[in-house]
């Protein structure tokens, strides 16, 4: 018998709504053939697919980061506004971009999906002036050349509140990658100018693009020494892959905890160094499961320039049952770190490593990872309480850790309490007891589970519900190997 102990008097933090954010990049069929498909019978007057909009709405996504990703580091934002829309080579993904969708159309899209736009500026080929110009175009009310240009294009100010200062500038794959010192200097000047144009915006500095980078965590320390006074968040990106050792794959929530701790401590170090009273939070603005070895081996990025296509199938992972379980454990890690992480963007949202998969001009399905994101977004908002997991332990990179990972979220009005649990043990099931300590009286109302005997089951267009959630109003305190459960409670009358 194992136990999840929940401590009502030990809150970790109130979750920020921005934790439930996502990401859409001009990459493969994310935009073209994904959200935008004017030939589709369900396209609206702007060419956006209504069935895809409905599935995004069901996920209750807060912000959508746009337009990249690697794409942004070669993007000329003026190509995507007004009447003249040139076709350009996208260096990041070796494709052709037709520029039919730009910042104005995407801002409309966020209204249609009840989301908000998190912008990203190009600090690869772009200059600080280009970045400030984009903020002026988007946010300045009127009376300047760029804001009047936007008005002439038919749009009121978009009032985009959060901006990423480039993307993964530490990676050699990035168009015009920079050293930490060069990035720190450039991003600081861009930040100053962007905030001069609109002092109300919040900025995200580029941290390490993964904990596997040779420059991590020195990159983070160095860039923050330039940026500490100018940014509100430091980014971190992480993708996990099933390399064939399923038991090891399921341990990654612990690795995410360690990454967040290390970057959080680096932020704390620079704060102390600067004798600053300001708090900089973390923006986990790309996270997911991604089978990137397959992607790298396929050599997609090496196409000769004369063979470039527009919107080819790229990075279209078919998510399995075990991917969904690993994914669920990552959502638990994000919640348990909600004192440090205030933004988290699931990368990405449609077609490209995404919970939603479309056929161009055809059907749409929810992939396996759709479901844990949906539960995370629906029941994960509120006060995260400290939980202690008393289960058989399992070895993770030389440390003994619990084989059941859990977290507990109390809704702000205290009417609902939700426990999320994943058994990462591939072999043993666990009987569990839930001990609610220093909390009012709550009654059990629902159990929701994700369980399958087939680790590699996937949803397909012909069998779209093979993996789905199972709901029950009877509680069952056994949690099977490699499975996910959500226990919901309501305050007793
Ligand atoms: O999300 C796919 C890619 O992963 C993004 O463009 C990039 O930022 C990261 O390397």
GROMACS .gro file of C-alpha atoms and ligand atoms in nm:
model
  503
    1UNK     CA    1   0.000   0.000   0.000
    2UNK     CA    2   0.134   0.345  -0.094
    3UNK     CA    3   0.022   0.685   0.016
    4UNK     CA    4  -0.018   1.032  -0.135
    5UNK     CA    5  -0.008   1.283   0.149
    6UNK     CA    6  -0.149   1.625   0.065
    7UNK     CA    7  -0.066   1.917   0.294
    8UNK     CA    8  -0.336   2.187   0.290
    9UNK     CA    9  -0.121   2.431   0.483
   10UNK     CA   10   0.177   2.399   0.250
   11UNK     CA   11   0.079   2.569  -0.076
   12UNK     CA   12   0.350   2.574  -0.345
   13UNK     CA   13   0.195   2.853  -0.554
   14UNK     CA   14  -0.114   2.970  -0.736
   15UNK     CA   15  -0.088   2.855  -1.096
   16UNK     CA   16  -0.046   3.123  -1.358
   17UNK     CA   17  -0.294   3.081  -1.646
   18UNK     CA   18   0.001   3.116  -1.881
   19UNK     CA   19   0.110   2.763  -1.779
   20UNK     CA   20  -0.162   2.633  -2.008
   21UNK     CA   21  -0.020   2.785  -2.325
   22UNK     CA   22   0.091   2.639  -2.655
   23UNK     CA   23   0.282   2.720  -2.971
   24UNK     CA   24   0.222   2.740  -3.347
   25UNK     CA   25   0.512   2.792  -3.583
   26UNK     CA   26   0.539   2.847  -3.956
   27UNK     CA   27   0.666   2.491  -3.987
   28UNK     CA   28   0.543   2.202  -4.200
   29UNK     CA   29   0.164   2.181  -4.190
   30UNK     CA   30   0.110   2.363  -3.858
   31UNK     CA   31  -0.028   2.680  -4.017
   32UNK     CA   32  -0.084   2.587  -4.384
   33UNK     CA   33  -0.286   2.265  -4.403
   34UNK     CA   34  -0.334   2.273  -4.025
   35UNK     CA   35  -0.517   2.574  -3.888
   36UNK     CA   36  -0.544   2.743  -4.229
   37UNK     CA   37  -0.693   2.544  -4.516
   38UNK     CA   38  -0.914   2.769  -4.732
   39UNK     CA   39  -1.021   2.481  -4.958
   40UNK     CA   40  -1.160   2.281  -4.668
   41UNK     CA   41  -1.539   2.252  -4.645
   42UNK     CA   42  -1.523   2.368  -4.284
   43UNK     CA   43  -1.305   2.673  -4.353
   44UNK     CA   44  -1.447   3.002  -4.231
   45UNK     CA   45  -1.441   3.328  -4.431
   46UNK     CA   46  -1.072   3.377  -4.343
   47UNK     CA   47  -0.971   3.022  -4.439
   48UNK     CA   48  -0.940   2.888  -4.083
   49UNK     CA   49  -1.077   2.538  -4.019
   50UNK     CA   50  -1.370   2.544  -3.778
   51UNK     CA   51  -1.319   2.182  -3.665
   52UNK     CA   52  -0.962   2.262  -3.562
   53UNK     CA   53  -1.079   2.576  -3.382
   54UNK     CA   54  -1.326   2.365  -3.182
   55UNK     CA   55  -1.055   2.121  -3.071
   56UNK     CA   56  -0.825   2.406  -2.967
   57UNK     CA   57  -1.109   2.564  -2.770
   58UNK     CA   58  -1.166   2.232  -2.588
   59UNK     CA   59  -0.806   2.248  -2.467
   60UNK     CA   60  -0.861   2.589  -2.309
   61UNK     CA   61  -0.521   2.719  -2.419
   62UNK     CA   62  -0.415   3.052  -2.271
   63UNK     CA   63  -0.142   3.199  -2.495
   64UNK     CA   64  -0.018   3.076  -2.833
   65UNK     CA   65   0.346   3.154  -2.906
   66UNK     CA   66   0.392   3.267  -3.269
   67UNK     CA   67   0.549   3.266  -3.535
   68UNK     CA   68   0.847   3.055  -3.418
   69UNK     CA   69   1.058   2.870  -3.313
   70UNK     CA   70   1.354   2.842  -3.541
   71UNK     CA   71   1.145   3.005  -3.815
   72UNK     CA   72   1.145   3.342  -3.642
   73UNK     CA   73   1.523   3.386  -3.668
   74UNK     CA   74   1.500   3.451  -4.043
   75UNK     CA   75   1.150   3.603  -4.052
   76UNK     CA   76   1.082   3.947  -4.205
   77UNK     CA   77   0.757   4.043  -4.036
   78UNK     CA   78   0.668   4.305  -4.300
   79UNK     CA   79   0.630   4.018  -4.553
   80UNK     CA   80   0.322   3.908  -4.358
   81UNK     CA   81   0.126   4.236  -4.354
   82UNK     CA   82  -0.051   4.437  -4.625
   83UNK     CA   83  -0.119   4.332  -4.982
   84UNK     CA   84   0.226   4.230  -5.103
   85UNK     CA   85   0.304   3.880  -4.969
   86UNK     CA   86   0.628   3.748  -5.117
   87UNK     CA   87   0.721   3.380  -5.124
   88UNK     CA   88   1.039   3.332  -4.924
   89UNK     CA   89   1.282   3.056  -4.842
   90UNK     CA   90   1.253   2.954  -4.481
   91UNK     CA   91   1.611   2.870  -4.382
   92UNK     CA   92   1.509   2.702  -4.058
   93UNK     CA   93   1.302   2.423  -4.210
   94UNK     CA   94   1.414   2.442  -4.573
   95UNK     CA   95   1.070   2.509  -4.709
   96UNK     CA   96   0.887   2.786  -4.890
   97UNK     CA   97   0.670   3.026  -4.695
   98UNK     CA   98   0.392   3.199  -4.889
   99UNK     CA   99   0.329   3.458  -4.618
  100UNK     CA  100  -0.048   3.431  -4.649
  101UNK     CA  101  -0.071   3.430  -4.271
  102UNK     CA  102   0.103   3.708  -4.078
  103UNK     CA  103   0.068   3.880  -3.745
  104UNK     CA  104  -0.274   4.034  -3.825
  105UNK     CA  105  -0.435   3.711  -3.940
  106UNK     CA  106  -0.284   3.522  -3.650
  107UNK     CA  107  -0.414   3.779  -3.405
  108UNK     CA  108  -0.762   3.720  -3.552
  109UNK     CA  109  -0.704   3.349  -3.504
  110UNK     CA  110  -0.633   3.392  -3.134
  111UNK     CA  111  -0.969   3.568  -3.099
  112UNK     CA  112  -1.144   3.280  -3.274
  113UNK     CA  113  -0.978   3.024  -3.044
  114UNK     CA  114  -1.024   3.226  -2.721
  115UNK     CA  115  -0.649   3.247  -2.680
  116UNK     CA  116  -0.393   3.529  -2.666
  117UNK     CA  117  -0.089   3.592  -2.882
  118UNK     CA  118   0.262   3.560  -2.738
  119UNK     CA  119   0.486   3.727  -2.996
  120UNK     CA  120   0.845   3.647  -3.085
  121UNK     CA  121   1.090   3.885  -3.250
  122UNK     CA  122   1.371   3.792  -3.486
  123UNK     CA  123   1.707   3.841  -3.316
  124UNK     CA  124   1.888   3.623  -3.571
  125UNK     CA  125   1.883   3.813  -3.902
  126UNK     CA  126   1.669   4.084  -3.742
  127UNK     CA  127   1.789   4.395  -3.561
  128UNK     CA  128   1.670   4.561  -3.238
  129UNK     CA  129   1.510   4.824  -3.465
  130UNK     CA  130   1.307   4.557  -3.650
  131UNK     CA  131   1.192   4.426  -3.312
  132UNK     CA  132   1.084   4.768  -3.186
  133UNK     CA  133   0.915   4.837  -3.521
  134UNK     CA  134   0.707   4.521  -3.484
  135UNK     CA  135   0.594   4.625  -3.136
  136UNK     CA  136   0.505   4.968  -3.275
  137UNK     CA  137   0.312   4.812  -3.564
  138UNK     CA  138   0.122   4.580  -3.331
  139UNK     CA  139   0.066   4.782  -3.015
  140UNK     CA  140   0.096   5.156  -3.082
  141UNK     CA  141  -0.252   5.312  -3.095
  142UNK     CA  142  -0.193   5.535  -3.401
  143UNK     CA  143  -0.032   5.855  -3.528
  144UNK     CA  144   0.303   5.700  -3.631
  145UNK     CA  145   0.396   5.556  -3.968
  146UNK     CA  146   0.387   5.193  -3.852
  147UNK     CA  147   0.076   5.214  -3.638
  148UNK     CA  148  -0.103   5.404  -3.916
  149UNK     CA  149   0.011   5.134  -4.158
  150UNK     CA  150  -0.160   4.874  -3.939
  151UNK     CA  151  -0.475   5.086  -3.930
  152UNK     CA  152  -0.463   5.113  -4.309
  153UNK     CA  153  -0.444   4.732  -4.318
  154UNK     CA  154  -0.773   4.726  -4.128
  155UNK     CA  155  -0.665   4.642  -3.772
  156UNK     CA  156  -0.691   4.804  -3.430
  157UNK     CA  157  -0.392   4.768  -3.199
  158UNK     CA  158  -0.334   4.404  -3.107
  159UNK     CA  159  -0.198   4.487  -2.763
  160UNK     CA  160   0.037   4.187  -2.753
  161UNK     CA  161   0.155   4.170  -2.394
  162UNK     CA  162   0.432   3.908  -2.400
  163UNK     CA  163   0.726   3.893  -2.642
  164UNK     CA  164   1.010   3.643  -2.675
  165UNK     CA  165   1.348   3.805  -2.747
  166UNK     CA  166   1.440   3.560  -3.022
  167UNK     CA  167   1.451   3.181  -3.010
  168UNK     CA  168   1.719   2.926  -2.915
  169UNK     CA  169   2.002   3.163  -2.998
  170UNK     CA  170   2.251   2.924  -2.832
  171UNK     CA  171   2.198   2.657  -3.102
  172UNK     CA  172   2.417   2.632  -3.407
  173UNK     CA  173   2.108   2.525  -3.608
  174UNK     CA  174   1.964   2.871  -3.552
  175UNK     CA  175   1.981   3.125  -3.835
  176UNK     CA  176   2.249   3.366  -3.712
  177UNK     CA  177   2.311   3.194  -3.379
  178UNK     CA  178   2.502   3.405  -3.128
  179UNK     CA  179   2.741   3.360  -2.839
  180UNK     CA  180   2.598   3.431  -2.495
  181UNK     CA  181   2.774   3.769  -2.480
  182UNK     CA  182   2.661   3.873  -2.828
  183UNK     CA  183   2.305   3.762  -2.762
  184UNK     CA  184   2.300   3.930  -2.421
  185UNK     CA  185   2.410   4.264  -2.571
  186UNK     CA  186   2.174   4.248  -2.868
  187UNK     CA  187   1.873   4.133  -2.666
  188UNK     CA  188   1.930   4.404  -2.406
  189UNK     CA  189   1.919   4.679  -2.672
  190UNK     CA  190   1.611   4.522  -2.833
  191UNK     CA  191   1.442   4.497  -2.493
  192UNK     CA  192   1.510   4.862  -2.411
  193UNK     CA  193   1.366   4.980  -2.742
  194UNK     CA  194   1.064   4.749  -2.733
  195UNK     CA  195   0.976   4.869  -2.383
  196UNK     CA  196   1.026   5.232  -2.486
  197UNK     CA  197   0.759   5.176  -2.752
  198UNK     CA  198   0.525   4.997  -2.510
  199UNK     CA  199   0.625   4.994  -2.143
  200UNK     CA  200   0.339   4.760  -2.058
  201UNK     CA  201   0.486   4.458  -2.237
  202UNK     CA  202   0.661   4.165  -2.068
  203UNK     CA  203   0.973   4.009  -2.218
  204UNK     CA  204   1.120   3.660  -2.225
  205UNK     CA  205   1.499   3.628  -2.258
  206UNK     CA  206   1.637   3.322  -2.436
  207UNK     CA  207   1.781   3.066  -2.195
  208UNK     CA  208   1.928   2.728  -2.283
  209UNK     CA  209   1.753   2.543  -2.562
  210UNK     CA  210   1.799   2.220  -2.368
  211UNK     CA  211   1.988   2.086  -2.069
  212UNK     CA  212   2.196   1.884  -2.317
  213UNK     CA  213   2.368   2.193  -2.459
  214UNK     CA  214   2.741   2.221  -2.385
  215UNK     CA  215   2.689   2.587  -2.300
  216UNK     CA  216   2.420   2.511  -2.036
  217UNK     CA  217   2.401   2.657  -1.770
  218UNK     CA  218   2.675   2.913  -1.835
  219UNK     CA  219   2.465   3.052  -2.121
  220UNK     CA  220   2.183   3.125  -1.878
  221UNK     CA  221   2.408   3.298  -1.626
  222UNK     CA  222   2.581   3.509  -1.889
  223UNK     CA  223   2.272   3.627  -2.076
  224UNK     CA  224   2.093   3.704  -1.752
  225UNK     CA  225   2.378   3.922  -1.637
  226UNK     CA  226   2.300   4.144  -1.938
  227UNK     CA  227   1.923   4.106  -1.924
  228UNK     CA  228   1.821   4.077  -1.559
  229UNK     CA  229   1.682   4.431  -1.534
  230UNK     CA  230   1.508   4.414  -1.872
  231UNK     CA  231   1.327   4.080  -1.882
  232UNK     CA  232   1.044   3.926  -1.685
  233UNK     CA  233   1.114   3.562  -1.775
  234UNK     CA  234   1.400   3.342  -1.888
  235UNK     CA  235   1.309   3.064  -2.131
  236UNK     CA  236   1.399   2.697  -2.114
  237UNK     CA  237   1.309   2.434  -2.372
  238UNK     CA  238   1.291   2.058  -2.326
  239UNK     CA  239   1.181   1.764  -2.538
  240UNK     CA  240   1.195   1.401  -2.427
  241UNK     CA  241   1.218   1.102  -2.653
  242UNK     CA  242   1.136   0.733  -2.612
  243UNK     CA  243   1.466   0.579  -2.716
  244UNK     CA  244   1.339   0.224  -2.667
  245UNK     CA  245   1.396   0.184  -2.293
  246UNK     CA  246   1.038   0.245  -2.179
  247UNK     CA  247   1.117   0.241  -1.807
  248UNK     CA  248   1.382   0.505  -1.855
  249UNK     CA  249   1.152   0.715  -2.073
  250UNK     CA  250   0.896   0.731  -1.790
  251UNK     CA  251   1.151   0.882  -1.552
  252UNK     CA  252   1.174   1.211  -1.739
  253UNK     CA  253   0.948   1.412  -1.507
  254UNK     CA  254   1.230   1.389  -1.254
  255UNK     CA  255   1.476   1.517  -1.516
  256UNK     CA  256   1.243   1.807  -1.592
  257UNK     CA  257   1.234   1.888  -1.217
  258UNK     CA  258   1.615   1.895  -1.212
  259UNK     CA  259   1.634   2.122  -1.519
  260UNK     CA  260   1.385   2.366  -1.370
  261UNK     CA  261   1.572   2.364  -1.039
  262UNK     CA  262   1.906   2.433  -1.204
  263UNK     CA  263   1.777   2.719  -1.420
  264UNK     CA  264   1.579   2.855  -1.125
  265UNK     CA  265   1.896   2.851  -0.914
  266UNK     CA  266   2.089   3.028  -1.189
  267UNK     CA  267   1.826   3.303  -1.192
  268UNK     CA  268   1.856   3.324  -0.814
  269UNK     CA  269   2.234   3.349  -0.843
  270UNK     CA  270   2.217   3.644  -1.084
  271UNK     CA  271   1.948   3.812  -0.873
  272UNK     CA  272   2.183   3.792  -0.573
  273UNK     CA  273   2.480   3.909  -0.778
  274UNK     CA  274   2.283   4.212  -0.891
  275UNK     CA  275   2.147   4.283  -0.540
  276UNK     CA  276   1.813   4.301  -0.715
  277UNK     CA  277   1.472   4.288  -0.552
  278UNK     CA  278   1.314   4.202  -0.887
  279UNK     CA  279   1.199   3.845  -0.951
  280UNK     CA  280   1.255   3.687  -1.293
  281UNK     CA  281   1.042   3.378  -1.353
  282UNK     CA  282   1.085   3.086  -1.591
  283UNK     CA  283   0.911   3.043  -1.924
  284UNK     CA  284   0.912   2.679  -2.031
  285UNK     CA  285   0.803   2.797  -2.371
  286UNK     CA  286   0.870   2.470  -2.554
  287UNK     CA  287   0.806   2.133  -2.391
  288UNK     CA  288   0.678   1.802  -2.519
  289UNK     CA  289   0.759   1.446  -2.616
  290UNK     CA  290   0.933   1.448  -2.954
  291UNK     CA  291   1.092   1.157  -3.138
  292UNK     CA  292   1.363   1.382  -3.277
  293UNK     CA  293   1.612   1.104  -3.359
  294UNK     CA  294   1.376   0.986  -3.632
  295UNK     CA  295   1.351   1.344  -3.750
  296UNK     CA  296   1.727   1.396  -3.757
  297UNK     CA  297   1.792   1.060  -3.925
  298UNK     CA  298   1.545   1.137  -4.201
  299UNK     CA  299   1.769   1.428  -4.303
  300UNK     CA  300   1.470   1.651  -4.371
  301UNK     CA  301   1.675   1.960  -4.301
  302UNK     CA  302   1.921   1.889  -4.582
  303UNK     CA  303   1.699   1.933  -4.887
  304UNK     CA  304   1.866   2.112  -5.177
  305UNK     CA  305   1.723   2.459  -5.225
  306UNK     CA  306   1.580   2.373  -5.569
  307UNK     CA  307   1.357   2.105  -5.415
  308UNK     CA  308   1.193   2.318  -5.153
  309UNK     CA  309   0.821   2.263  -5.094
  310UNK     CA  310   0.552   2.468  -4.931
  311UNK     CA  311   0.397   2.311  -4.617
  312UNK     CA  312   0.536   1.957  -4.643
  313UNK     CA  313   0.470   1.703  -4.366
  314UNK     CA  314   0.737   1.775  -4.108
  315UNK     CA  315   0.775   1.655  -3.749
  316UNK     CA  316   0.436   1.484  -3.755
  317UNK     CA  317   0.482   1.248  -3.463
  318UNK     CA  318   0.209   0.988  -3.409
  319UNK     CA  319   0.177   0.984  -3.035
  320UNK     CA  320   0.143   0.652  -2.858
  321UNK     CA  321  -0.016   0.548  -2.530
  322UNK     CA  322   0.321   0.548  -2.350
  323UNK     CA  323   0.395   0.894  -2.490
  324UNK     CA  324   0.072   1.015  -2.327
  325UNK     CA  325   0.172   0.868  -1.990
  326UNK     CA  326   0.517   1.029  -2.004
  327UNK     CA  327   0.347   1.353  -2.113
  328UNK     CA  328   0.105   1.336  -1.815
  329UNK     CA  329   0.397   1.304  -1.576
  330UNK     CA  330   0.552   1.619  -1.728
  331UNK     CA  331   0.230   1.814  -1.660
  332UNK     CA  332   0.262   1.707  -1.294
  333UNK     CA  333   0.619   1.833  -1.284
  334UNK     CA  334   0.509   2.168  -1.431
  335UNK     CA  335   0.238   2.207  -1.166
  336UNK     CA  336   0.471   2.115  -0.882
  337UNK     CA  337   0.714   2.384  -1.006
  338UNK     CA  338   0.451   2.655  -1.046
  339UNK     CA  339   0.633   2.878  -0.796
  340UNK     CA  340   0.915   2.919  -1.051
  341UNK     CA  341   0.754   2.846  -1.388
  342UNK     CA  342   0.491   3.101  -1.486
  343UNK     CA  343   0.470   3.033  -1.861
  344UNK     CA  344   0.466   2.689  -2.023
  345UNK     CA  345   0.392   2.636  -2.395
  346UNK     CA  346   0.316   2.290  -2.521
  347UNK     CA  347   0.517   2.267  -2.844
  348UNK     CA  348   0.327   2.252  -3.062
  349UNK     CA  349  -0.049   2.259  -3.118
  350UNK     CA  350  -0.146   2.137  -3.467
  351UNK     CA  351   0.027   1.873  -3.687
  352UNK     CA  352   0.385   1.950  -3.586
  353UNK     CA  353   0.461   1.742  -3.271
  354UNK     CA  354   0.105   1.819  -3.175
  355UNK     CA  355  -0.203   1.697  -2.988
  356UNK     CA  356  -0.419   1.779  -3.292
  357UNK     CA  357  -0.356   1.611  -3.628
  358UNK     CA  358  -0.527   1.703  -3.954
  359UNK     CA  359  -0.546   1.570  -4.306
  360UNK     CA  360  -0.507   1.860  -4.547
  361UNK     CA  361  -0.857   1.917  -4.677
  362UNK     CA  362  -0.975   1.617  -4.470
  363UNK     CA  363  -1.032   1.482  -4.119
  364UNK     CA  364  -0.896   1.586  -3.781
  365UNK     CA  365  -0.814   1.375  -3.475
  366UNK     CA  366  -0.706   1.411  -3.115
  367UNK     CA  367  -0.372   1.241  -3.054
  368UNK     CA  368  -0.303   1.053  -2.727
  369UNK     CA  369  -0.129   1.352  -2.565
  370UNK     CA  370  -0.439   1.564  -2.621
  371UNK     CA  371  -0.609   1.406  -2.320
  372UNK     CA  372  -0.354   1.468  -2.043
  373UNK     CA  373  -0.319   1.827  -2.168
  374UNK     CA  374  -0.694   1.870  -2.154
  375UNK     CA  375  -0.713   1.747  -1.792
  376UNK     CA  376  -0.411   1.955  -1.692
  377UNK     CA  377  -0.571   2.266  -1.840
  378UNK     CA  378  -0.918   2.193  -1.698
  379UNK     CA  379  -0.833   2.085  -1.343
  380UNK     CA  380  -0.478   2.217  -1.298
  381UNK     CA  381  -0.572   2.580  -1.228
  382UNK     CA  382  -0.568   2.696  -0.867
  383UNK     CA  383  -0.341   2.650  -0.567
  384UNK     CA  384  -0.088   2.371  -0.598
  385UNK     CA  385  -0.045   2.202  -0.259
  386UNK     CA  386   0.259   2.010  -0.140
  387UNK     CA  387   0.221   1.637  -0.185
  388UNK     CA  388   0.451   1.368  -0.051
  389UNK     CA  389   0.450   1.032  -0.232
  390UNK     CA  390   0.516   0.728  -0.014
  391UNK     CA  391   0.563   0.444  -0.264
  392UNK     CA  392   0.825   0.189  -0.358
  393UNK     CA  393   1.114   0.381  -0.495
  394UNK     CA  394   1.282   0.357  -0.829
  395UNK     CA  395   1.633   0.454  -0.934
  396UNK     CA  396   1.657   0.770  -1.144
  397UNK     CA  397   2.008   0.873  -1.249
  398UNK     CA  398   2.160   0.751  -0.924
  399UNK     CA  399   1.884   0.878  -0.692
  400UNK     CA  400   1.594   0.690  -0.531
  401UNK     CA  401   1.262   0.845  -0.633
  402UNK     CA  402   0.896   0.750  -0.587
  403UNK     CA  403   0.743   0.530  -0.856
  404UNK     CA  404   0.418   0.722  -0.828
  405UNK     CA  405   0.440   1.089  -0.919
  406UNK     CA  406   0.154   1.312  -0.807
  407UNK     CA  407   0.034   1.664  -0.747
  408UNK     CA  408  -0.273   1.822  -0.596
  409UNK     CA  409  -0.454   2.138  -0.707
  410UNK     CA  410  -0.717   2.315  -0.501
  411UNK     CA  411  -0.943   2.549  -0.698
  412UNK     CA  412  -0.913   2.911  -0.585
  413UNK     CA  413  -1.261   2.910  -0.429
  414UNK     CA  414  -1.169   2.582  -0.253
  415UNK     CA  415  -1.474   2.406  -0.396
  416UNK     CA  416  -1.275   2.147  -0.597
  417UNK     CA  417  -0.967   1.948  -0.525
  418UNK     CA  418  -0.792   1.736  -0.788
  419UNK     CA  419  -0.514   1.483  -0.752
  420UNK     CA  420  -0.313   1.389  -1.060
  421UNK     CA  421  -0.108   1.068  -1.036
  422UNK     CA  422   0.112   0.868  -1.273
  423UNK     CA  423   0.256   0.528  -1.193
  424UNK     CA  424   0.587   0.528  -1.379
  425UNK     CA  425   0.662   0.170  -1.277
  426UNK     CA  426   0.641  -0.051  -1.587
  427UNK     CA  427   0.582  -0.367  -1.386
  428UNK     CA  428   0.408  -0.312  -1.053
  429UNK     CA  429   0.069  -0.171  -0.980
  430UNK     CA  430   0.014   0.026  -0.661
  431UNK     CA  431  -0.268   0.042  -0.412
  432UNK     CA  432  -0.286   0.397  -0.293
  433UNK     CA  433  -0.434   0.586  -0.004
  434UNK     CA  434  -0.493   0.959  -0.024
  435UNK     CA  435  -0.437   1.148   0.299
  436UNK     CA  436  -0.576   1.504   0.297
  437UNK     CA  437  -0.402   1.684   0.583
  438UNK     CA  438  -0.517   2.022   0.721
  439UNK     CA  439  -0.791   2.051   0.461
  440UNK     CA  440  -1.168   2.089   0.489
  441UNK     CA  441  -1.388   1.784   0.423
  442UNK     CA  442  -1.390   1.682   0.058
  443UNK     CA  443  -1.598   1.407  -0.101
  444UNK     CA  444  -1.482   1.199  -0.396
  445UNK     CA  445  -1.678   1.275  -0.717
  446UNK     CA  446  -1.496   1.131  -1.013
  447UNK     CA  447  -1.204   0.924  -1.128
  448UNK     CA  448  -1.063   0.978  -1.476
  449UNK     CA  449  -0.803   0.741  -1.613
  450UNK     CA  450  -0.586   0.675  -1.913
  451UNK     CA  451  -0.503   0.304  -1.935
  452UNK     CA  452  -0.412   0.062  -2.212
  453UNK     CA  453  -0.247  -0.278  -2.246
  454UNK     CA  454  -0.083  -0.167  -2.567
  455UNK     CA  455   0.204   0.075  -2.501
  456UNK     CA  456   0.227   0.165  -2.867
  457UNK     CA  457  -0.143   0.214  -2.944
  458UNK     CA  458  -0.214   0.537  -3.132
  459UNK     CA  459  -0.521   0.722  -3.251
  460UNK     CA  460  -0.552   0.718  -3.629
  461UNK     CA  461  -0.793   0.878  -3.875
  462UNK     CA  462  -0.970   0.544  -3.911
  463UNK     CA  463  -0.965   0.460  -3.539
  464UNK     CA  464  -0.968   0.805  -3.377
  465UNK     CA  465  -1.075   0.701  -3.025
  466UNK     CA  466  -0.856   0.402  -2.959
  467UNK     CA  467  -0.694   0.602  -2.683
  468UNK     CA  468  -0.942   0.798  -2.478
  469UNK     CA  469  -1.016   0.890  -2.120
  470UNK     CA  470  -1.236   0.667  -1.906
  471UNK     CA  471  -1.457   0.836  -1.647
  472UNK     CA  472  -1.612   0.669  -1.343
  473UNK     CA  473  -1.793   0.786  -1.031
  474UNK     CA  474  -1.663   0.483  -0.840
  475UNK     CA  475  -1.323   0.523  -0.689
  476UNK     CA  476  -1.059   0.260  -0.751
  477UNK     CA  477  -0.738   0.315  -0.560
  478UNK     CA  478  -0.528   0.078  -0.770
  479UNK     CA  479  -0.302   0.250  -1.016
  480UNK     CA  480  -0.174   0.016  -1.285
  481UNK     CA  481   0.180   0.007  -1.423
  482UNK     CA  482   0.243   0.286  -1.671
  483UNK     CA  483  -0.091   0.456  -1.625
  484UNK     CA  484  -0.245   0.792  -1.532
  485UNK     CA  485  -0.527   0.873  -1.293
  486UNK     CA  486  -0.703   1.189  -1.192
  487UNK     CA  487  -0.909   1.185  -0.871
  488UNK     CA  488  -1.161   1.467  -0.833
  489UNK     CA  489  -1.311   1.581  -0.504
  490UNK     CA  490  -1.569   1.845  -0.410
  491UNK     CA  491  -1.617   2.031  -0.085
  492UNK     CA  492  -1.876   1.859   0.138
  493UNK     CA  493  -2.191   2.070   0.186
  494LIG     O1  494   0.921   2.298  -3.191
  494LIG     C1  495   1.008   2.261  -3.294
  494LIG     C2  496   1.142   2.333  -3.284
  494LIG     O2  497   1.209   2.289  -3.171
  494LIG     C3  498   1.137   2.482  -3.267
  494LIG     O3  499   1.127   2.551  -3.387
  494LIG     C4  500   1.269   2.513  -3.203
  494LIG     O4  501   1.264   2.628  -3.123
  494LIG     C5  502   1.303   2.386  -3.128
  494LIG     O5  503   1.431   2.344  -3.153
   0.00000   0.00000   0.00000
